[in-house]
Tab-separated table of C-alpha atoms in Angstrom:
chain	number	residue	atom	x	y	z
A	1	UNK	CA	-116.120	37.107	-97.381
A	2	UNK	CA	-114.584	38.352	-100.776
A	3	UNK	CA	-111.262	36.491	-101.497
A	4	UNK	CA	-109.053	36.767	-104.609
A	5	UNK	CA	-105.568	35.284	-104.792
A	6	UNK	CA	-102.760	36.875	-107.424
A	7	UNK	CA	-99.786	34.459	-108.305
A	8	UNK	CA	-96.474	37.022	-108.198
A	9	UNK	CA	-93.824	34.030	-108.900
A	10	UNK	CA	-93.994	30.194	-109.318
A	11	UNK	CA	-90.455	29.675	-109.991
A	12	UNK	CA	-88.357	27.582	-107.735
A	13	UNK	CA	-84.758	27.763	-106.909
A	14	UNK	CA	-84.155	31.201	-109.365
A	15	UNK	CA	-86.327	33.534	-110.906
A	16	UNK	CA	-86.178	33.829	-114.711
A	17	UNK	CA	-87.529	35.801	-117.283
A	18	UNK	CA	-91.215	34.392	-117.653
A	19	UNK	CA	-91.686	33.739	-114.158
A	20	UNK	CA	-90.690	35.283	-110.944
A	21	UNK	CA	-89.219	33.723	-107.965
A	22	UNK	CA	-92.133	32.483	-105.094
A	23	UNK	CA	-94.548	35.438	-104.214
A	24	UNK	CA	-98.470	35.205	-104.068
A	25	UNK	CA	-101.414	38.212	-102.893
A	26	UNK	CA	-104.149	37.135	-100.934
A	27	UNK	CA	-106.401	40.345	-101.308
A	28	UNK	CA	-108.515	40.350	-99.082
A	29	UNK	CA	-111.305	43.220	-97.552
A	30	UNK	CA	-109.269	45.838	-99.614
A	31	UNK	CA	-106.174	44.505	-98.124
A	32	UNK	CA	-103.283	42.424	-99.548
A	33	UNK	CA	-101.326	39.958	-98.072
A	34	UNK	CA	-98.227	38.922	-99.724
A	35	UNK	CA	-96.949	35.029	-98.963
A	36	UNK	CA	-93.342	34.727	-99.622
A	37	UNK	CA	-91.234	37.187	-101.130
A	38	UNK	CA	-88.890	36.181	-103.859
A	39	UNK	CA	-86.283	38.137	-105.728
A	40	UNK	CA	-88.406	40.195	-107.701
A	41	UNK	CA	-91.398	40.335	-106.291
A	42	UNK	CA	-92.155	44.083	-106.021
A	43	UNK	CA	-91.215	44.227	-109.749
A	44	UNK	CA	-93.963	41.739	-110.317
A	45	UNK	CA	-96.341	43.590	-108.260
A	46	UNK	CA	-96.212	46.726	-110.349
A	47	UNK	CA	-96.593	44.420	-113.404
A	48	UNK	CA	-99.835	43.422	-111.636
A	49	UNK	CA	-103.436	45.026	-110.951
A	50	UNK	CA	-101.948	45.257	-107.211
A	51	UNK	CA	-101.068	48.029	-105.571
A	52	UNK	CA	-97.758	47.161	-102.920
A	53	UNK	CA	-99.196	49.908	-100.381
A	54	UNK	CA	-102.364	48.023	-99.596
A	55	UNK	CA	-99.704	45.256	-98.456
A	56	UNK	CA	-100.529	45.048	-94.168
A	57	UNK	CA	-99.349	41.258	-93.392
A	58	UNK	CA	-96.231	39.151	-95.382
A	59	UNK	CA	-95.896	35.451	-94.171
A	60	UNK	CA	-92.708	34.029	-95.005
A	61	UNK	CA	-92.968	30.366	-94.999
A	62	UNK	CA	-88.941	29.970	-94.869
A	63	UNK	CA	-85.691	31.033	-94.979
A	64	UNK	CA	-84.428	29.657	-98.482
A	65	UNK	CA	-83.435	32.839	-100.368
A	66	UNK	CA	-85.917	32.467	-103.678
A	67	UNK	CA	-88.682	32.964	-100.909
A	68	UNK	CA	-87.062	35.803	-98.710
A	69	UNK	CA	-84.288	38.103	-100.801
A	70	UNK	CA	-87.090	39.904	-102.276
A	71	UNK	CA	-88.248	41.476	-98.646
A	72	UNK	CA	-85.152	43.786	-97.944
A	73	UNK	CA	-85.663	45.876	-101.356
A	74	UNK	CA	-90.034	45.426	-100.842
A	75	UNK	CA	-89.662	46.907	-97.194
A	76	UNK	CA	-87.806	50.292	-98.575
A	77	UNK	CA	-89.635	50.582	-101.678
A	78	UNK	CA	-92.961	50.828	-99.696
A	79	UNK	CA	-90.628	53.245	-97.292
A	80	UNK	CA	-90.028	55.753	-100.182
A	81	UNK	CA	-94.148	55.559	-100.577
A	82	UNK	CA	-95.284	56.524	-97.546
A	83	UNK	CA	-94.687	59.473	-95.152
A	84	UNK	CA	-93.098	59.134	-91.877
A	85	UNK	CA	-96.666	59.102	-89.881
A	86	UNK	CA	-96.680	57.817	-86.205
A	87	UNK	CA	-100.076	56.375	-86.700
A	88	UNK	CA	-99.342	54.126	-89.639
A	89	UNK	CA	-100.213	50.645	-88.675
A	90	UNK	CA	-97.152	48.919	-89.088
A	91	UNK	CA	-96.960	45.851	-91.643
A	92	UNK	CA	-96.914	42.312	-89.419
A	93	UNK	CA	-94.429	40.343	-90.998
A	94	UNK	CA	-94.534	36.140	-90.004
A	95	UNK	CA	-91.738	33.584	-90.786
A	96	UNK	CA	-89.493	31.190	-89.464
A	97	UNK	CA	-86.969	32.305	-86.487
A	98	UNK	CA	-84.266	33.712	-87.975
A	99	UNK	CA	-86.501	36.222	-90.468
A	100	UNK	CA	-86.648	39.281	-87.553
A	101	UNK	CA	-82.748	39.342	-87.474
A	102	UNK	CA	-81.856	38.846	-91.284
A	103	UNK	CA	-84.145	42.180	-91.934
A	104	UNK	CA	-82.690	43.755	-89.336
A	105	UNK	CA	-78.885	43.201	-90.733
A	106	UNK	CA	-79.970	43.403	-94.540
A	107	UNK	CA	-81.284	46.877	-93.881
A	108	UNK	CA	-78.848	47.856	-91.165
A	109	UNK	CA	-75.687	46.774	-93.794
A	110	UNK	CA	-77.322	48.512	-96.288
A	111	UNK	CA	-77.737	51.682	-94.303
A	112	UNK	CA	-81.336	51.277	-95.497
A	113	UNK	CA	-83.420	53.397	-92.880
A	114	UNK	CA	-87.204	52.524	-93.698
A	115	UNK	CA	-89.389	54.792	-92.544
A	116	UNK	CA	-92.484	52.173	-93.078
A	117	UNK	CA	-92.628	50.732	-89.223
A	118	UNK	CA	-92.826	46.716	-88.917
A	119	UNK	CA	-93.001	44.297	-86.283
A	120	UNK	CA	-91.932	40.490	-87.348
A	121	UNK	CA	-93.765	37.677	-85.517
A	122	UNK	CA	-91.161	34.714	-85.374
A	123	UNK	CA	-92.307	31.175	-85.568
A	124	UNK	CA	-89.836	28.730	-83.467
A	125	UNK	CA	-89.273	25.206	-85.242
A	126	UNK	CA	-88.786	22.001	-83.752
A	127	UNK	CA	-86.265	19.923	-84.564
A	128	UNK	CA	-87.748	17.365	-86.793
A	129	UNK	CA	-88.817	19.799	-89.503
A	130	UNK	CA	-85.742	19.174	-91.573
A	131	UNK	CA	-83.081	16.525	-91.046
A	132	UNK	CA	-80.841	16.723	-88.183
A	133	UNK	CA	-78.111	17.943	-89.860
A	134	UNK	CA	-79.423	20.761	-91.582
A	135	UNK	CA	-81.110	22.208	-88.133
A	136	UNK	CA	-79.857	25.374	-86.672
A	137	UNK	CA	-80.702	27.086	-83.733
A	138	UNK	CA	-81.240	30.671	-84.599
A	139	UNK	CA	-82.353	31.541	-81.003
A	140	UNK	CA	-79.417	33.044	-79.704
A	141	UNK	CA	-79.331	35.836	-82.812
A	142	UNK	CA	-78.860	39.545	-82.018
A	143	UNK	CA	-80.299	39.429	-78.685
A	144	UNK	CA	-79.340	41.455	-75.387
A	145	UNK	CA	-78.074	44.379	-76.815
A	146	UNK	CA	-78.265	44.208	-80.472
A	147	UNK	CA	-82.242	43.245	-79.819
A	148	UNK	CA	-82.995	47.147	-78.989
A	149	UNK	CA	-82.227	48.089	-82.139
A	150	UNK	CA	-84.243	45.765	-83.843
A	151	UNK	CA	-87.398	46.306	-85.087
A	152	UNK	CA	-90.451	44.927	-82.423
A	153	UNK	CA	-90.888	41.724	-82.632
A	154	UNK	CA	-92.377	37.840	-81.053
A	155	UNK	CA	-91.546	34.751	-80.260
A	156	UNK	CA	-94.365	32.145	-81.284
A	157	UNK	CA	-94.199	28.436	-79.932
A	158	UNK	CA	-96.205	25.754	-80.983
A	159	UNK	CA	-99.497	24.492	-79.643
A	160	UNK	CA	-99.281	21.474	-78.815
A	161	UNK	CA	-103.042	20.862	-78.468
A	162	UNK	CA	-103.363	22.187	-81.560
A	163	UNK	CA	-100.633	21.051	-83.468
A	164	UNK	CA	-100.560	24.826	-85.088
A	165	UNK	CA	-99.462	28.122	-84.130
A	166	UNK	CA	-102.345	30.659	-84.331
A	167	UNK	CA	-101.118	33.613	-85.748
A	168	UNK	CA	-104.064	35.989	-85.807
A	169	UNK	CA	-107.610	36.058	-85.621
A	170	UNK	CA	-111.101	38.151	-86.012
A	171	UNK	CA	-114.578	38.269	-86.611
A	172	UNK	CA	-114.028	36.447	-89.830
A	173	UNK	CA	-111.171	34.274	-89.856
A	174	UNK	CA	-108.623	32.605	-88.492
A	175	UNK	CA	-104.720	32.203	-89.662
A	176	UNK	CA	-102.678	29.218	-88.342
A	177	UNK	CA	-99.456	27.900	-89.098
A	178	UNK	CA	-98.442	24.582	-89.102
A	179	UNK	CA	-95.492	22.878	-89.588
A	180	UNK	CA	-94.074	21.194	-93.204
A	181	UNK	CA	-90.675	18.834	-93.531
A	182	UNK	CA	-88.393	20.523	-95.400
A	183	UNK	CA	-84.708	21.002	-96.253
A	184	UNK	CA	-84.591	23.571	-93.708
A	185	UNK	CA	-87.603	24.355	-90.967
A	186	UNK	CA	-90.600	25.217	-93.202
A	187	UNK	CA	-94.195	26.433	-92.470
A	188	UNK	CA	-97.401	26.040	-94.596
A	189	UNK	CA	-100.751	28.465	-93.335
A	190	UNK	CA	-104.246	28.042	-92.672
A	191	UNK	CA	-107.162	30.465	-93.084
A	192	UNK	CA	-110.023	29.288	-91.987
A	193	UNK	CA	-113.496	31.315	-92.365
A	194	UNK	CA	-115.758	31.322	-89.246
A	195	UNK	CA	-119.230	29.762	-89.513
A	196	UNK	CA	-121.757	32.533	-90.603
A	197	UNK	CA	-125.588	32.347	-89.833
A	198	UNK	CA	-127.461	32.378	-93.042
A	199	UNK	CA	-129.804	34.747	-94.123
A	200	UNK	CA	-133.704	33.603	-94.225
A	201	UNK	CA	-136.037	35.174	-96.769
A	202	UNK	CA	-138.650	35.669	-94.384
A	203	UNK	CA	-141.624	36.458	-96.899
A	204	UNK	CA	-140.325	33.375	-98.972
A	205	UNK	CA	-141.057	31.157	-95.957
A	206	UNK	CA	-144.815	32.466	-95.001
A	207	UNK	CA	-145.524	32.412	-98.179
A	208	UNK	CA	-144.839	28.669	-98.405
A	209	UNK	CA	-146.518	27.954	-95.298
């Protein structure tokens, strides 16, 4: 499995002029996969070798705005790039709770329509993640009615046999999340390669006996 990784932004806190705010591409199978999504970041991507429409899957690791006010402007920018086509695949987006309802309100505000469909995968935190008095429960954001016009979403709970929550997996790989101590509830993630049987040279082998 071919893997190449792209570092969009290194800077912590604020971006500045040598170095974006945190963004980095996993390409991957003529995919990319953005992690994070600084203020920025799509500007860096067009600085790069990367091309922003081969973006299917963004993991936000958490809420903190150097790693998430860069998503609003991405999400429209990769709107205006594609046509409105029912059978586009739409980009899975992973974060911290909280992440499906700030996009929904950024874009809503903004009277931003994106045409590019989405579906955010939210990650629910436990309590000791951050200290107590920094922990909010973001649970109880735009649900009942507001929640139908949101874009699709899930609710992901940890594993506790695991200590992880498995966000996706195929033939190849798996992707897990697990959980980090931070100012506010963080995530780190996981891909993991599946064993692969190896190839024998067959004629290498007889001849050898």
């Amino acid at each position: 499995m071919s893997l190449d990784v792209t570092f969009l932004g290194t800077g912590a806190g604020f971006p500045c002029p040598s170095r974006g705010a945190s963004a980095l591409v996993l390409r991957r199978a003529g995919q990319c996969w953005l992690f994070d999504c600084g203020e920025g970041t799509q500007t860096q991507l067009m600085k790069s070798h990367l091309r922003a429409a081969k973006i299917t899957k963004i993991f936000i690791t958490h809420l903190h705005g150097d790693h998430i006010f860069g998503l609003p402007g991405l999400l429209c920018t990769l709107s205006l790039q594609r046509s409105p086509d029912a059978s586009v695949v739409p980009i899975d987006i992973y974060g911290p709770l909280g992440l499906r309802s700030f996009l929904w309100r950024s874009l809503e505000l903004s009277h931003s329509q994106p045409l590019l469909p989405y579906t955010v995968h939210e990650l629910v935190p436990t309590q000791d993640q951050c200290p107590a008095g920094e922990f909010r429960d973001f649970s109880g954001l735009d649900r009942g009615e507001a929640l139908a016009q949101a874009p699709p979403g899930t609710v992901l709970h940890l594993d506790a046999e695991t200590d992880s929550y498995l966000l996706l997996e195929d033939e190849e790989l798996s992707v897990r999340a697990f959980r980090l101590f931070h100012r506010v509830p963080s995530f780190g993630f996981v891909l993991e390669e599946k064993p692969r049987p190896g190839k024998l040279k067959v004629h290498v082998l007889q001849e050898l006996g």
